[in-house]
Every structure is written in C-alpha cells, then in structure tokens.
mmCIF file of C-alpha atoms in Angstrom:
data_model
loop_
_atom_site.group_PDB
_atom_site.id
_atom_site.type_symbol
_atom_site.label_atom_id
_atom_site.label_comp_id
_atom_site.label_asym_id
_atom_site.label_seq_id
_atom_site.Cartn_x
_atom_site.Cartn_y
_atom_site.Cartn_z
ATOM 1 C CA MET A 26 121.921 28.944 -24.476
ATOM 2 C CA GLY A 27 119.597 27.848 -27.285
ATOM 3 C CA LYS A 28 120.518 27.853 -30.928
ATOM 4 C CA SER A 29 122.340 30.508 -32.913
ATOM 5 C CA PHE A 30 121.948 31.529 -36.523
ATOM 6 C CA SER A 31 124.826 31.500 -38.971
ATOM 7 C CA LYS A 32 125.585 34.702 -40.841
ATOM 8 C CA ASN A 33 125.665 32.576 -43.959
ATOM 9 C CA SER A 34 121.959 31.872 -43.513
ATOM 10 C CA THR A 35 120.853 35.255 -44.801
ATOM 11 C CA PHE A 36 119.365 35.280 -48.265
ATOM 12 C CA SER A 37 120.054 37.422 -51.284
ATOM 13 C CA SER A 38 117.529 39.715 -52.911
ATOM 14 C CA THR A 39 117.338 41.054 -56.422
ATOM 15 C CA THR A 40 116.507 44.527 -55.214
ATOM 16 C CA SER A 41 119.091 47.095 -54.240
ATOM 17 C CA SER A 42 116.806 48.730 -51.710
ATOM 18 C CA HIS A 43 116.899 47.718 -48.072
ATOM 19 C CA THR A 44 113.115 47.630 -48.020
ATOM 20 C CA ILE A 45 110.932 45.530 -50.260
ATOM 21 C CA THR A 46 107.499 46.970 -50.907
ATOM 22 C CA VAL A 47 105.031 44.483 -52.306
ATOM 23 C CA SER A 48 101.852 45.147 -54.248
ATOM 24 C CA SER A 49 100.023 41.848 -54.326
ATOM 25 C CA VAL A 50 96.525 43.276 -54.076
ATOM 26 C CA SER A 51 94.012 42.702 -56.807
ATOM 27 C CA SER A 52 90.324 43.473 -56.975
ATOM 28 C CA LYS A 53 89.697 40.718 -59.508
ATOM 29 C CA PRO A 54 88.512 37.293 -58.323
ATOM 30 C CA SER A 55 91.123 34.586 -58.577
ATOM 31 C CA THR A 56 90.609 30.893 -58.966
ATOM 32 C CA THR A 57 90.997 29.252 -55.586
ATOM 33 C CA PRO A 58 90.048 25.900 -54.101
ATOM 34 C CA SER A 59 86.495 25.528 -52.860
ATOM 35 C CA ILE A 60 87.837 23.916 -49.684
ATOM 36 C CA ILE A 61 89.318 25.908 -46.850
ATOM 37 C CA SER A 62 92.778 24.474 -46.187
ATOM 38 C CA THR A 63 93.266 23.801 -42.497
ATOM 39 C CA ASN A 64 94.733 21.250 -40.149
ATOM 40 C CA SER A 65 92.655 18.832 -38.051
ATOM 41 C CA ARG A 66 92.336 21.336 -35.189
ATOM 42 C CA SER A 67 91.028 24.121 -37.428
ATOM 43 C CA ASN A 68 88.714 21.820 -39.396
ATOM 44 C CA SER A 69 87.047 20.732 -36.165
ATOM 45 C CA PHE A 70 86.635 24.353 -35.049
ATOM 46 C CA LEU A 71 85.319 25.624 -38.392
ATOM 47 C CA ASN A 72 82.803 22.790 -38.721
ATOM 48 C CA LYS A 73 81.261 23.924 -35.440
ATOM 49 C CA ARG A 74 81.421 27.539 -36.596
ATOM 50 C CA LYS A 75 79.517 27.008 -39.865
ATOM 51 C CA SER A 76 76.110 26.881 -38.199
ATOM 52 C CA THR A 77 76.479 30.452 -36.873
ATOM 53 C CA PHE A 78 76.354 32.135 -40.291
ATOM 54 C CA SER A 79 73.207 33.417 -41.928
ATOM 55 C CA ILE A 80 74.873 34.865 -45.034
ATOM 56 C CA LYS A 81 74.292 32.874 -48.209
ATOM 57 C CA SER A 82 77.311 31.227 -49.768
ATOM 58 C CA SER A 83 78.267 31.458 -53.414
ATOM 59 C CA SER A 84 80.768 29.584 -55.531
ATOM 60 C CA LYS A 85 82.801 32.703 -56.379
ATOM 61 C CA TRP A 86 86.157 33.401 -54.788
ATOM 62 C CA SER A 87 88.112 36.623 -54.923
ATOM 63 C CA LEU A 88 90.980 36.237 -52.515
ATOM 64 C CA THR A 89 94.456 36.940 -53.802
ATOM 65 C CA THR A 90 97.063 34.278 -53.254
ATOM 66 C CA SER A 91 99.967 35.923 -55.043
ATOM 67 C CA HIS A 92 103.412 35.788 -53.488
ATOM 68 C CA PRO A 93 105.472 38.902 -52.806
ATOM 69 C CA LYS A 94 108.020 39.833 -55.426
ATOM 70 C CA ASN A 95 111.739 39.975 -54.643
ATOM 71 C CA THR A 96 111.243 38.479 -51.196
ATOM 72 C CA PRO A 97 112.969 35.456 -49.720
ATOM 73 C CA PRO A 98 111.268 32.071 -49.928
ATOM 74 C CA SER A 99 109.159 31.603 -46.797
ATOM 75 C CA ASN A 100 110.916 28.431 -45.730
ATOM 76 C CA ASN A 101 114.598 28.965 -46.467
ATOM 77 C CA VAL A 102 116.900 26.593 -44.638
ATOM 78 C CA LEU A 103 118.913 28.469 -42.028
ATOM 79 C CA MET A 104 122.260 27.214 -40.800
ATOM 80 C CA VAL A 105 121.926 26.504 -37.109
ATOM 81 C CA SER A 106 124.023 25.045 -34.373
ATOM 82 C CA THR A 107 122.792 21.999 -32.479
ATOM 83 C CA PRO A 108 120.656 23.071 -29.515
ATOM 84 C CA ASN A 109 121.935 22.261 -26.048
ATOM 85 C CA THR A 110 118.580 20.740 -25.071
ATOM 86 C CA PRO A 111 117.524 17.453 -26.687
ATOM 87 C CA SER A 112 115.122 17.965 -29.587
ATOM 88 C CA GLY A 113 111.556 17.262 -28.677
ATOM 89 C CA THR A 114 112.106 17.277 -24.908
ATOM 90 C CA PRO A 115 108.989 18.821 -23.342
ATOM 91 C CA ARG A 116 109.804 21.639 -20.940
ATOM 92 C CA ASN A 117 108.176 22.340 -17.627
ATOM 93 C CA LEU A 118 106.152 25.567 -17.641
ATOM 94 C CA PHE A 119 108.866 27.413 -15.738
ATOM 95 C CA MET A 120 111.760 25.001 -16.086
ATOM 96 C CA ASP A 121 113.982 27.678 -17.614
ATOM 97 C CA SER A 122 113.117 30.444 -15.132
ATOM 98 C CA PRO A 123 116.638 31.407 -13.920
ATOM 99 C CA ASP A 124 117.993 31.881 -17.440
ATOM 100 C CA TYR A 125 114.784 32.679 -19.251
ATOM 101 C CA PHE A 126 113.116 35.408 -17.225
ATOM 102 C CA ASN A 127 114.199 38.785 -15.978
ATOM 103 C CA THR A 128 113.255 38.096 -12.372
ATOM 104 C CA ASN A 129 113.470 41.765 -11.383
ATOM 105 C CA ASN A 130 110.301 42.484 -13.386
ATOM 106 C CA ASN A 131 106.843 42.202 -11.726
ATOM 107 C CA PHE A 132 105.249 41.120 -15.020
ATOM 108 C CA CYS A 133 104.868 37.486 -13.920
ATOM 109 C CA ASP A 134 103.665 38.024 -10.354
ATOM 110 C CA ASN A 135 100.084 36.978 -10.962
ATOM 111 C CA GLN A 136 100.021 33.832 -13.098
ATOM 112 C CA SER A 137 97.537 31.553 -11.421
ATOM 113 C CA SER A 138 94.050 32.908 -12.094
ATOM 114 C CA GLU A 139 91.945 35.836 -13.154
ATOM 115 C CA PHE A 140 90.416 38.043 -10.462
ATOM 116 C CA PRO A 141 86.930 39.615 -10.675
ATOM 117 C CA SER A 142 88.467 43.103 -10.571
ATOM 118 C CA ASP A 143 90.294 42.324 -13.831
ATOM 119 C CA PHE A 144 86.981 42.515 -15.714
ATOM 120 C CA LYS A 145 83.906 44.635 -16.223
ATOM 121 C CA PHE A 146 80.636 43.655 -17.882
ATOM 122 C CA ILE A 147 78.818 45.893 -20.357
ATOM 123 C CA ASP A 148 75.624 44.864 -22.121
ATOM 124 C CA GLY A 149 76.277 41.211 -21.318
ATOM 125 C CA ARG A 150 79.867 41.219 -22.647
ATOM 126 C CA ARG A 151 83.057 40.859 -20.582
ATOM 127 C CA PHE A 152 85.828 43.449 -21.021
ATOM 128 C CA HIS A 153 89.231 44.170 -19.504
ATOM 129 C CA ASN A 154 89.087 46.434 -16.469
ATOM 130 C CA ILE A 155 92.650 47.761 -16.495
ATOM 131 C CA ASP A 156 93.023 51.540 -16.465
ATOM 132 C CA THR A 157 96.310 51.555 -18.387
ATOM 133 C CA VAL A 158 94.993 49.327 -21.198
ATOM 134 C CA LYS A 159 93.461 51.039 -24.232
ATOM 135 C CA TYR A 160 92.261 47.812 -25.872
ATOM 136 C CA PHE A 161 88.472 48.063 -25.952
ATOM 137 C CA LEU A 162 87.199 44.798 -27.496
ATOM 138 C CA PRO A 163 85.718 42.118 -25.194
ATOM 139 C CA ASN A 164 87.685 39.154 -23.861
ATOM 140 C CA ASP A 165 84.797 36.715 -23.421
ATOM 141 C CA GLU A 166 84.083 33.432 -25.207
ATOM 142 C CA ILE A 167 82.289 35.150 -28.091
ATOM 143 C CA GLU A 168 85.352 37.273 -28.808
ATOM 144 C CA MET A 169 87.698 34.288 -28.491
ATOM 145 C CA ASP A 170 85.502 32.478 -31.018
ATOM 146 C CA ARG A 171 85.848 35.430 -33.401
ATOM 147 C CA LEU A 172 89.631 35.531 -33.012
ATOM 148 C CA LYS A 173 89.947 31.794 -33.713
ATOM 149 C CA THR A 174 87.910 32.140 -36.907
ATOM 150 C CA TYR A 175 89.978 35.181 -37.877
ATOM 151 C CA HIS A 176 93.138 33.113 -37.432
ATOM 152 C CA TYR A 177 91.954 30.453 -39.885
ATOM 153 C CA LEU A 178 90.800 33.159 -42.308
ATOM 154 C CA LEU A 179 94.266 34.757 -42.363
ATOM 155 C CA ASN A 180 95.955 31.375 -42.598
ATOM 156 C CA ASN A 181 94.019 30.650 -45.787
ATOM 157 C CA VAL A 182 94.490 34.076 -47.309
ATOM 158 C CA PHE A 183 98.269 34.091 -46.745
ATOM 159 C CA GLN A 184 98.489 30.312 -47.287
ATOM 160 C CA SER A 185 100.672 30.003 -44.200
ATOM 161 C CA ASN A 186 100.936 30.838 -40.512
ATOM 162 C CA PHE A 187 104.181 32.748 -41.089
ATOM 163 C CA SER A 188 106.483 34.149 -43.762
ATOM 164 C CA SER A 189 109.774 34.348 -41.849
ATOM 165 C CA PRO A 190 112.268 31.684 -43.043
ATOM 166 C CA VAL A 191 112.149 29.718 -39.788
ATOM 167 C CA LYS A 192 110.504 26.450 -40.821
ATOM 168 C CA GLU A 193 113.681 24.381 -40.715
ATOM 169 C CA ILE A 194 114.809 25.532 -37.274
ATOM 170 C CA LEU A 195 111.284 24.938 -35.943
ATOM 171 C CA LYS A 196 111.420 21.387 -37.298
ATOM 172 C CA ILE A 197 114.896 20.730 -35.876
ATOM 173 C CA GLY A 198 113.684 21.667 -32.401
ATOM 174 C CA GLY A 199 114.836 23.622 -29.379
ATOM 175 C CA THR A 200 113.747 26.883 -31.028
ATOM 176 C CA GLU A 201 112.245 29.485 -28.658
ATOM 177 C CA VAL A 202 109.128 31.189 -30.059
ATOM 178 C CA LEU A 203 107.081 34.009 -28.529
ATOM 179 C CA ASP A 204 103.484 34.813 -29.521
ATOM 180 C CA LEU A 205 102.940 38.298 -28.128
ATOM 181 C CA GLY A 206 99.261 39.138 -27.615
ATOM 182 C CA CYS A 207 98.305 35.502 -28.186
ATOM 183 C CA GLY A 208 94.576 35.903 -27.420
ATOM 184 C CA PRO A 209 92.842 32.494 -27.462
ATOM 185 C CA GLY A 210 96.081 30.930 -28.700
ATOM 186 C CA ALA A 211 94.868 29.784 -32.128
ATOM 187 C CA TRP A 212 98.219 30.572 -33.814
ATOM 188 C CA LEU A 213 100.131 29.272 -30.793
ATOM 189 C CA LEU A 214 98.247 25.943 -30.703
ATOM 190 C CA ASP A 215 98.539 25.449 -34.456
ATOM 191 C CA MET A 216 102.271 26.116 -34.442
ATOM 192 C CA ALA A 217 103.009 24.014 -31.344
ATOM 193 C CA GLU A 218 101.136 21.085 -32.873
ATOM 194 C CA THR A 219 102.939 21.446 -36.206
ATOM 195 C CA PHE A 220 106.405 21.861 -34.635
ATOM 196 C CA PRO A 221 106.377 19.705 -31.474
ATOM 197 C CA LYS A 222 110.158 19.886 -31.000
ATOM 198 C CA SER A 223 110.215 23.660 -30.521
ATOM 199 C CA ASN A 224 109.088 25.676 -27.496
ATOM 200 C CA PHE A 225 106.254 28.213 -27.625
ATOM 201 C CA THR A 226 105.413 30.973 -25.136
ATOM 202 C CA GLY A 227 102.211 33.020 -25.244
ATOM 203 C CA VAL A 228 101.766 36.408 -23.552
ATOM 204 C CA ASP A 229 98.463 38.237 -23.101
ATOM 205 C CA LEU A 230 96.405 40.232 -20.592
ATOM 206 C CA THR A 231 94.121 37.240 -19.935
ATOM 207 C CA ASN A 232 94.903 33.541 -19.878
ATOM 208 C CA THR A 233 92.310 32.204 -22.295
ATOM 209 C CA LEU A 234 94.259 28.958 -22.729
ATOM 210 C CA ILE A 235 92.989 27.650 -19.378
ATOM 211 C CA GLY A 236 90.881 24.508 -19.831
ATOM 212 C CA ASN A 237 92.398 23.626 -23.210
ATOM 213 C CA ASP A 238 92.596 19.869 -22.743
ATOM 214 C CA ASP A 239 94.526 19.226 -25.948
ATOM 215 C CA MET A 240 97.146 21.935 -25.384
ATOM 216 C CA SER A 241 100.600 20.745 -26.400
ATOM 217 C CA LYS A 242 103.248 20.243 -23.714
ATOM 218 C CA ASN A 243 105.595 22.581 -25.582
ATOM 219 C CA ILE A 244 103.423 25.625 -24.737
ATOM 220 C CA LYS A 245 103.568 27.907 -21.719
ATOM 221 C CA PHE A 246 101.595 31.063 -20.964
ATOM 222 C CA ILE A 247 102.629 34.295 -19.238
ATOM 223 C CA LYS A 248 99.926 36.703 -18.132
ATOM 224 C CA GLY A 249 100.795 40.372 -18.434
ATOM 225 C CA ASN A 250 100.807 43.642 -20.348
ATOM 226 C CA VAL A 251 103.580 44.116 -22.907
ATOM 227 C CA LEU A 252 103.607 47.856 -22.163
ATOM 228 C CA ASP A 253 104.758 47.113 -18.601
ATOM 229 C CA ALA A 254 107.989 45.832 -20.225
ATOM 230 C CA LEU A 255 108.538 42.193 -21.097
ATOM 231 C CA PRO A 256 109.908 39.915 -18.353
ATOM 232 C CA PHE A 257 112.468 38.184 -20.542
ATOM 233 C CA LYS A 258 116.232 38.597 -20.618
ATOM 234 C CA ASN A 259 118.011 40.035 -23.634
ATOM 235 C CA SER A 260 118.347 37.700 -26.634
ATOM 236 C CA THR A 261 115.844 35.096 -25.410
ATOM 237 C CA PHE A 262 113.827 34.214 -28.518
ATOM 238 C CA ASP A 263 114.673 32.903 -31.972
ATOM 239 C CA TYR A 264 111.337 33.986 -33.434
ATOM 240 C CA ILE A 265 108.653 36.449 -32.263
ATOM 241 C CA PHE A 266 105.177 36.664 -33.766
ATOM 242 C CA ILE A 267 102.754 39.562 -33.181
ATOM 243 C CA ARG A 268 99.296 40.163 -34.583
ATOM 244 C CA ASN A 269 96.269 42.444 -34.077
ATOM 245 C CA LEU A 270 97.587 45.146 -31.772
ATOM 246 C CA SER A 271 96.120 47.946 -33.931
ATOM 247 C CA TYR A 272 93.145 48.491 -31.642
ATOM 248 C CA GLY A 273 95.096 49.138 -28.460
ATOM 249 C CA PHE A 274 98.369 51.019 -29.045
ATOM 250 C CA SER A 275 99.323 54.660 -29.300
ATOM 251 C CA GLU A 276 102.251 55.678 -31.510
ATOM 252 C CA GLN A 277 104.546 55.740 -28.481
ATOM 253 C CA ASP A 278 103.274 52.332 -27.380
ATOM 254 C CA TRP A 279 104.247 50.879 -30.748
ATOM 255 C CA LYS A 280 107.745 52.333 -30.577
ATOM 256 C CA PHE A 281 108.228 51.064 -27.022
ATOM 257 C CA MET A 282 106.980 47.585 -27.906
ATOM 258 C CA ILE A 283 109.179 47.353 -31.006
ATOM 259 C CA ASN A 284 112.277 48.204 -28.996
ATOM 260 C CA GLU A 285 111.310 45.609 -26.393
ATOM 261 C CA ILE A 286 110.909 42.805 -28.919
ATOM 262 C CA ILE A 287 114.187 43.748 -30.597
ATOM 263 C CA ARG A 288 115.841 43.526 -27.162
ATOM 264 C CA ILE A 289 114.578 40.009 -26.402
ATOM 265 C CA THR A 290 115.227 38.632 -29.914
ATOM 266 C CA LYS A 291 118.490 36.748 -30.404
ATOM 267 C CA PRO A 292 120.979 38.176 -32.917
ATOM 268 C CA GLY A 293 119.949 36.687 -36.264
ATOM 269 C CA GLY A 294 116.464 35.922 -34.955
ATOM 270 C CA TRP A 295 113.257 36.826 -36.759
ATOM 271 C CA ILE A 296 110.328 39.110 -35.883
ATOM 272 C CA GLU A 297 107.006 39.004 -37.705
ATOM 273 C CA LEU A 298 104.031 41.358 -37.372
ATOM 274 C CA MET A 299 100.565 41.262 -38.966
ATOM 275 C CA GLU A 300 98.098 44.144 -38.924
ATOM 276 C CA PRO A 301 95.044 45.164 -40.985
ATOM 277 C CA GLU A 302 94.261 48.502 -42.540
ATOM 278 C CA LEU A 303 91.315 49.843 -40.561
ATOM 279 C CA LYS A 304 89.765 51.642 -43.538
ATOM 280 C CA ALA A 305 87.956 49.349 -45.989
ATOM 281 C CA ARG A 306 87.982 49.517 -49.787
ATOM 282 C CA ASN A 307 84.733 49.958 -51.754
ATOM 283 C CA GLU A 308 82.532 50.642 -48.759
ATOM 284 C CA GLY A 309 78.809 51.260 -48.918
ATOM 285 C CA PRO A 310 77.218 54.197 -47.062
ATOM 286 C CA ILE A 311 76.357 52.350 -43.830
ATOM 287 C CA THR A 312 79.775 50.689 -43.649
ATOM 288 C CA ILE A 313 81.427 54.078 -44.212
ATOM 289 C CA TYR A 314 79.292 55.683 -41.522
ATOM 290 C CA LEU A 315 79.938 53.060 -38.843
ATOM 291 C CA ASN A 316 83.575 52.322 -39.683
ATOM 292 C CA ASP A 317 84.576 55.986 -39.970
ATOM 293 C CA THR A 318 82.890 56.734 -36.637
ATOM 294 C CA PHE A 319 84.750 53.790 -35.143
ATOM 295 C CA ILE A 320 88.112 54.998 -36.506
ATOM 296 C CA LYS A 321 87.526 58.558 -35.266
ATOM 297 C CA ASP A 322 86.693 57.170 -31.825
ATOM 298 C CA LEU A 323 89.998 55.244 -31.821
ATOM 299 C CA GLN A 324 91.851 58.455 -32.675
ATOM 300 C CA SER A 325 90.084 60.290 -29.837
ATOM 301 C CA GLN A 326 91.539 57.686 -27.449
ATOM 302 C CA ASN A 327 95.067 58.249 -28.822
ATOM 303 C CA ILE A 328 95.106 54.903 -30.620
ATOM 304 C CA PHE A 329 97.461 55.016 -33.608
ATOM 305 C CA ILE A 330 95.435 54.047 -36.679
ATOM 306 C CA ASN A 331 98.188 54.324 -39.323
ATOM 307 C CA ILE A 332 100.470 51.529 -38.149
ATOM 308 C CA THR A 333 100.467 49.679 -41.494
ATOM 309 C CA THR A 334 102.000 52.699 -43.236
ATOM 310 C CA GLU A 335 104.476 53.544 -40.460
ATOM 311 C CA LEU A 336 105.558 50.154 -39.116
ATOM 312 C CA GLU A 337 108.345 49.734 -41.654
ATOM 313 C CA GLN A 338 109.949 53.002 -40.564
ATOM 314 C CA PHE A 339 109.482 52.235 -36.863
ATOM 315 C CA LEU A 340 111.386 48.986 -37.382
ATOM 316 C CA LYS A 341 114.182 50.704 -39.318
ATOM 317 C CA ASP A 342 114.505 53.400 -36.658
ATOM 318 C CA THR A 343 115.805 50.804 -34.195
ATOM 319 C CA ASN A 344 118.990 50.492 -36.317
ATOM 320 C CA GLN A 345 119.020 46.795 -35.418
ATOM 321 C CA ILE A 346 117.490 45.319 -38.541
ATOM 322 C CA ASP A 347 118.520 45.319 -42.191
ATOM 323 C CA GLN A 348 115.679 44.720 -44.655
ATOM 324 C CA VAL A 349 111.958 44.930 -43.956
ATOM 325 C CA TYR A 350 110.072 42.270 -45.908
ATOM 326 C CA HIS A 351 106.437 43.026 -46.568
ATOM 327 C CA ASP A 352 103.453 41.253 -48.071
ATOM 328 C CA GLU A 353 99.849 42.380 -48.270
ATOM 329 C CA LYS A 354 96.627 40.629 -49.205
ATOM 330 C CA LEU A 355 93.173 41.801 -50.093
ATOM 331 C CA ILE A 356 90.374 40.087 -48.177
ATOM 332 C CA SER A 357 86.992 40.481 -49.815
ATOM 333 C CA CYS A 358 83.892 40.610 -47.615
ATOM 334 C CA GLY A 359 80.522 39.017 -48.309
ATOM 335 C CA SER A 360 79.020 35.921 -49.897
ATOM 336 C CA TRP A 361 80.048 37.195 -53.344
ATOM 337 C CA ALA A 362 83.580 36.219 -52.314
ATOM 338 C CA GLY A 363 82.712 32.692 -51.206
ATOM 339 C CA ARG A 364 83.211 31.018 -47.852
ATOM 340 C CA LEU A 365 86.165 33.165 -46.797
ATOM 341 C CA GLY A 366 84.249 36.269 -47.811
ATOM 342 C CA GLU A 367 81.461 35.237 -45.448
ATOM 343 C CA LEU A 368 83.967 34.789 -42.626
ATOM 344 C CA ALA A 369 85.465 38.225 -43.318
ATOM 345 C CA CYS A 370 82.037 39.894 -43.330
ATOM 346 C CA GLU A 371 81.059 38.172 -40.092
ATOM 347 C CA ASP A 372 84.344 39.214 -38.485
ATOM 348 C CA PHE A 373 83.643 42.878 -39.252
ATOM 349 C CA LEU A 374 80.069 42.567 -37.977
ATOM 350 C CA MET A 375 81.215 40.958 -34.717
ATOM 351 C CA ILE A 376 83.653 43.814 -34.041
ATOM 352 C CA ILE A 377 81.046 46.506 -34.745
ATOM 353 C CA ARG A 378 78.466 44.569 -32.715
ATOM 354 C CA ALA A 379 80.860 44.223 -29.759
ATOM 355 C CA ILE A 380 81.273 47.999 -29.468
ATOM 356 C CA LYS A 381 77.550 48.719 -29.799
ATOM 357 C CA PRO A 382 77.196 50.348 -26.329
ATOM 358 C CA ARG A 383 79.845 52.942 -27.158
ATOM 359 C CA LEU A 384 79.267 53.455 -30.891
ATOM 360 C CA SER A 385 75.463 53.662 -30.651
ATOM 361 C CA GLN A 386 75.859 56.430 -28.087
ATOM 362 C CA ILE A 387 78.293 58.329 -30.325
ATOM 363 C CA ILE A 388 76.003 58.233 -33.380
ATOM 364 C CA GLY A 389 72.888 58.836 -31.256
ATOM 365 C CA VAL A 390 70.747 55.768 -31.981
ATOM 366 C CA ASN A 391 69.165 53.183 -29.691
ATOM 367 C CA HIS A 392 70.326 49.566 -29.715
ATOM 368 C CA GLU A 393 67.440 48.370 -31.861
ATOM 369 C CA ASP A 394 68.163 50.908 -34.612
ATOM 370 C CA TYR A 395 71.888 50.092 -34.350
ATOM 371 C CA ASP A 396 71.128 46.396 -34.918
ATOM 372 C CA GLN A 397 69.049 47.286 -37.985
ATOM 373 C CA LEU A 398 72.012 49.171 -39.428
ATOM 374 C CA LEU A 399 74.184 46.088 -38.983
ATOM 375 C CA GLN A 400 71.632 43.864 -40.718
ATOM 376 C CA SER A 401 72.070 45.870 -43.940
ATOM 377 C CA ILE A 402 75.875 45.488 -44.054
ATOM 378 C CA PRO A 403 76.109 41.981 -45.669
ATOM 379 C CA ASP A 404 73.957 43.069 -48.642
ATOM 380 C CA GLU A 405 75.869 46.342 -48.857
ATOM 381 C CA MET A 406 79.225 44.529 -48.914
ATOM 382 C CA ASN A 407 77.965 42.243 -51.675
ATOM 383 C CA GLU A 408 76.730 45.190 -53.726
ATOM 384 C CA HIS A 409 79.896 47.296 -53.402
ATOM 385 C CA LYS A 410 82.421 44.408 -53.304
ATOM 386 C CA THR A 411 83.921 45.628 -50.031
ATOM 387 C CA SER A 412 87.374 44.459 -48.977
ATOM 388 C CA PHE A 413 90.091 45.060 -46.384
ATOM 389 C CA ILE A 414 93.863 44.954 -46.811
ATOM 390 C CA HIS A 415 95.967 42.918 -44.377
ATOM 391 C CA HIS A 416 99.723 43.371 -44.045
ATOM 392 C CA ARG A 417 102.509 41.057 -42.958
ATOM 393 C CA PHE A 418 106.002 42.368 -42.127
ATOM 394 C CA TRP A 419 109.023 40.273 -41.199
ATOM 395 C CA VAL A 420 112.571 41.290 -40.274
ATOM 396 C CA GLN A 421 115.803 39.709 -39.085
ATOM 397 C CA LYS A 422 117.716 41.208 -36.174
ATOM 398 C CA LEU A 423 121.290 42.050 -37.071
ATOM 399 C CA PHE A 424 124.041 39.787 -35.787
ATOM 400 C CA SER A 425 125.962 42.803 -34.534
ATOM 401 C CA VAL A 426 125.187 46.491 -34.255
#
C-alpha cells in the first residue's frame, strides 16, 4: 500500500492567491562560492569533464541563488504513516509487479535490450528511430555526458535536486519516486544514493543505465514512451520528478502527460517539473540567428515552445491540485560568469552542434561554415552577458476531488 500523507502536512502561505509567482531573476552578479557544490559521484564526473572545455575561466560569478518568496520551505516535515515494507529493504526490479504495474499496458513488453532498429545514425551521432517520437537530440554517449553535466549545473544553480517538501519521507524510507524521462539517470542516481531507504523508478525511451556498476539497489528502470500511456496503476507514486521535455512535446502531448502523472500520483503526493525558456536573454547576433532558427524549426514540427508560461495553467486545468509553486533562476553563459557559466555555454554549444545536419541545411551553410559560427558564440556570450531562465514548478495532488 505504501505510505499516505496526512492532511495536516500541508503548509500555510502568506499569499491569498492559489498560485505563487516568483521573480528571483537578477542580471547582477552575486557572490557565490568558487567551488561547485556536489556529492562524491558528481565531483568524480565533473573532474573528468573539466578537460573538455576550451573556454577560459574567470573568478566572477553571476548566478542567482535567491529563494522564492511566499513559498513553502523545501524540506518541510510531512506527517506520514509507517510504510508496510521495512525501511531500507532493497526491492527486486519487478518485485512489486502485481500491485505496481498496470499489466494490461504493453509499455513494459521490451525491457531487456535495445534493438538496432531503435536507432539511426546521422553524421556520426546516434538518434532515436521511432516514428511517433518528436524528440530530436541524440541519445549517444556524448549526449548522455552533456545531460549529466547539465544535471550538476542545475543542482548548483537551484542549490538542490528538488523543491517539493519530500525530504523527510524520503529519509524515512518506503517512498515511491518516479523520474520520468530519466535520460542517463544523473538525478535518479544522485537521489537514490542520498535516500537509500526509498525506491526510485526511471522511465525513458532508451535504457542508458545499463553498465552502471555503482547503481544503487533501490533503482529500477522501465523502457518506454510516456505518450503511450504509463504502465502504472492509479495512485502509485508519492513523488514524481520530470525535467527537460521541452524539445519533444506538442501542446496536446503536455496535457496528456500531465493527466497521466496526476493519475499515478497518490493523493497528497507531490509532482515537480523543470523546464528552461528556449529564448535566451541578451543574445548576440550569431546566437540570435542560430537559436531563433532552432526555435522556428521546433514550431514547424508542432513542438510546444511556450511550456514555461503555460505549464501552471495546464496543471490547474486538471482540477486535482491546489497551489502551483514556482521558482525561476537565471543561468549566465560564458567565462564571465565563472565555472558554471562555462558549463552553461558549453551546454548550449553541444545542443546546437548536435543538430548541425538539420540546422545547417535550414540556414544554407556547409558544415565547416556552421562550425565557424559556433566558434564565435563563447566570445559573443561574454560580450553580451547572455543568459537563460530555468523554471521549477511543484504541486501537491489533492487528497480528494
């Protein structure tokens, strides 16, 4: 049965509105530590990653670390009942199948391995080869490396892996957590290591967790497409985390997915979503040219580019949540913003580089000229003080509707 939340665990807010809108963005540099705060897993990964950067570092930092106003503390203690399973007991990958999964769904049919037909190769990069999937970025080791670095970047900018008040129930154990669109599993691995008594499930199109020797025993992976409907029974999870679906969903896809995650969240459970704004702030001419072309191409494929402005309303439209809590952070790009600024600049470059075959054709340049355009972006970002805004939303499912 898992744990249940007490109605008394909800927090009070000083605002009378059901929605809290936060403005925590600042263009001014703030004083921040010169050390990137990570755990042992992320330190090991980032040390290996350092050698791949050619952008010069500086001692300046400009990342905002302000906390949202009128929002609940991130780690409120929630009243919970004692779980039926002993805390810290590792679960078998499919130990809970009869109660956990909706066995009438074909989502889980193909769990064992990836097949050659699942992929296509373009310009030396591996991509998904699924007609119904709009997601266009690669799924090879280079892309997994980018996503891991991006995870540690966001962790430092937001100063946490999550904002939902679930820390105490994760520590107590027996809590069921879903990472939807888990990618290489950076968030999943970090969380499972930090909260070994809780259970973590990752879902994605490709199992990139294979071969992870140090993967915690409290993790399991389900291969599949969320838009085929999730294979879980109603009210399965205490906490659901979702990040970086902006590049692959239409407006209808978002609405379908939101209703699905509401369905599989327990009453009183928490849902958290993180997405970036696709349009940068203070762009230079080359960044504008490439990024605007990229955004227009997304729109031509019916990918919904305005999710950060509409997500709050999509969540409210379910009529199964009360308040929408929202935080946003500015991430500055370039060596002018220090080590994290370098990571943010490199992340943008890796995305634009990954879609070179398509974007170079759209703008009508050969690959060599395209590469030359990319080489100017770090200096341009430093000159114009370019930045992106990242959003985090978290909501609690109502106890009764």
